């Protein structure tokens, strides 16, 4: 038992300059900090990020929720065993029992529970990933990276509808080789866009390249050509985050092509990207249908043998939503975002359920992220297999890749590579 002796909460800024919360948890004489990330394409089922809606920071501040939480909940957390993630989760939910933490928001519990884990590691004089590995009884493994090359949607002012076109270095045998390959693909895609007259002086929210193109497929062609130009055809595959919830209008999807708005049914929307699987080396599709579009999810399940079908908004890192998804055989992989769950314990519960059903797990950052790198320790310690933290550019992204390279340098764990995709029977490449 290692009782929580003190918790401090204060307001800081995330990578988009938006206010968020930083927590410091003290266990005995050891303490650690953690900052809550936040999304732009958030789903309806995830833990809420509550902003004050007052004058401060034009309504975006979180200082009032911090003050309220500090007064009403914090005193009750002192003395709880900070090593017991489940107990901490239970106590936090005592004061905000809604699944989405609608009273105080999920940003505060996630920061506190992550900081408690990191303080726990300091107490044990252990690396944070080791604490997770011991807890889950897993073998620490360096994950296969999924790296953003081209950004659209809510992360790039709607340049295209698709949110992410990512590179997956399936042929690389080390994380060093993997990172160099995706870097080369980003550079060559950027140079192809530049040569076609698309200004490349800015980067999107997650550090990816972007351009206002005629269609999603044109962007896909650019990335595909970028892979070929880098001499990495067959070695680097493509993953898409369609973030379909953003295009859903209640009973149909709305997309943009050649300056026109098109309305598509669920079936037309899923078939549209389904056709791309025969043309491009796509091995993974995230949120290929909107979070509550059950028909769309049913339809895309036909691709589960060929590609990774990932649920992000669909499961929102919530264990019970995942359990239904597994029962429906509608996908084969879950995105794990700790702040969607609201606590570290809940995120680990969903991850464990997925692994127990031979589903893939991709630990993911948010578009509004921070300079911290604990997400990598979470992915390595839990043997998640895959990690997605945006592009190679921007410090909040490179902080995570650099932690992965640090763990590789010190030979902490072996690199999983393509074996992370072994839950897909006949990979589309
Ligand atoms: P978000 O995007 O953090 O803006 O939700 C990341 C994702 O959709 O995977
Ligand atoms: Zn997503």
Short mmCIF file of C-alpha atoms and ligand atoms in Angstrom, two decimals, residues 38-42 155 163 206 241 286 312 335 337 364-367 388, ligand 1:
data_model
loop_
_atom_site.label_atom_id
_atom_site.label_comp_id
_atom_site.label_asym_id
_atom_site.label_seq_id
_atom_site.Cartn_x
_atom_site.Cartn_y
_atom_site.Cartn_z
CA UNK A 38 -7.77 16.39 -25.95
CA UNK A 39 -9.29 15.57 -29.34
CA UNK A 40 -10.82 17.65 -32.14
CA UNK A 41 -12.81 14.84 -33.73
CA UNK A 42 -14.34 13.64 -30.50
CA UNK A 155 -7.05 18.35 -38.22
CA UNK A 163 -8.75 12.66 -41.48
CA UNK A 206 -0.62 16.27 -35.91
CA UNK A 241 -8.44 7.06 -40.36
CA UNK A 286 -10.24 3.25 -38.71
CA UNK A 312 -12.10 4.64 -32.43
CA UNK A 335 -7.96 2.21 -30.71
CA UNK A 337 -7.02 6.47 -26.03
CA UNK A 364 -3.18 6.43 -29.67
CA UNK A 365 -2.38 10.06 -28.89
CA UNK A 366 -4.90 12.86 -29.50
CA UNK A 367 -4.75 15.71 -31.98
CA UNK A 388 -0.32 5.99 -33.48
P1 LIG B 1 -8.69 13.36 -32.31
O1 LIG B 1 -8.11 12.56 -33.53
O2 LIG B 1 -7.70 13.32 -31.22
O3 LIG B 1 -8.94 14.74 -32.87
O4 LIG B 1 -9.98 12.66 -31.94
C1 LIG B 1 -7.39 11.38 -33.42
C2 LIG B 1 -8.12 10.22 -34.03
O5 LIG B 1 -9.26 10.38 -34.51
O6 LIG B 1 -7.62 9.11 -34.05
#
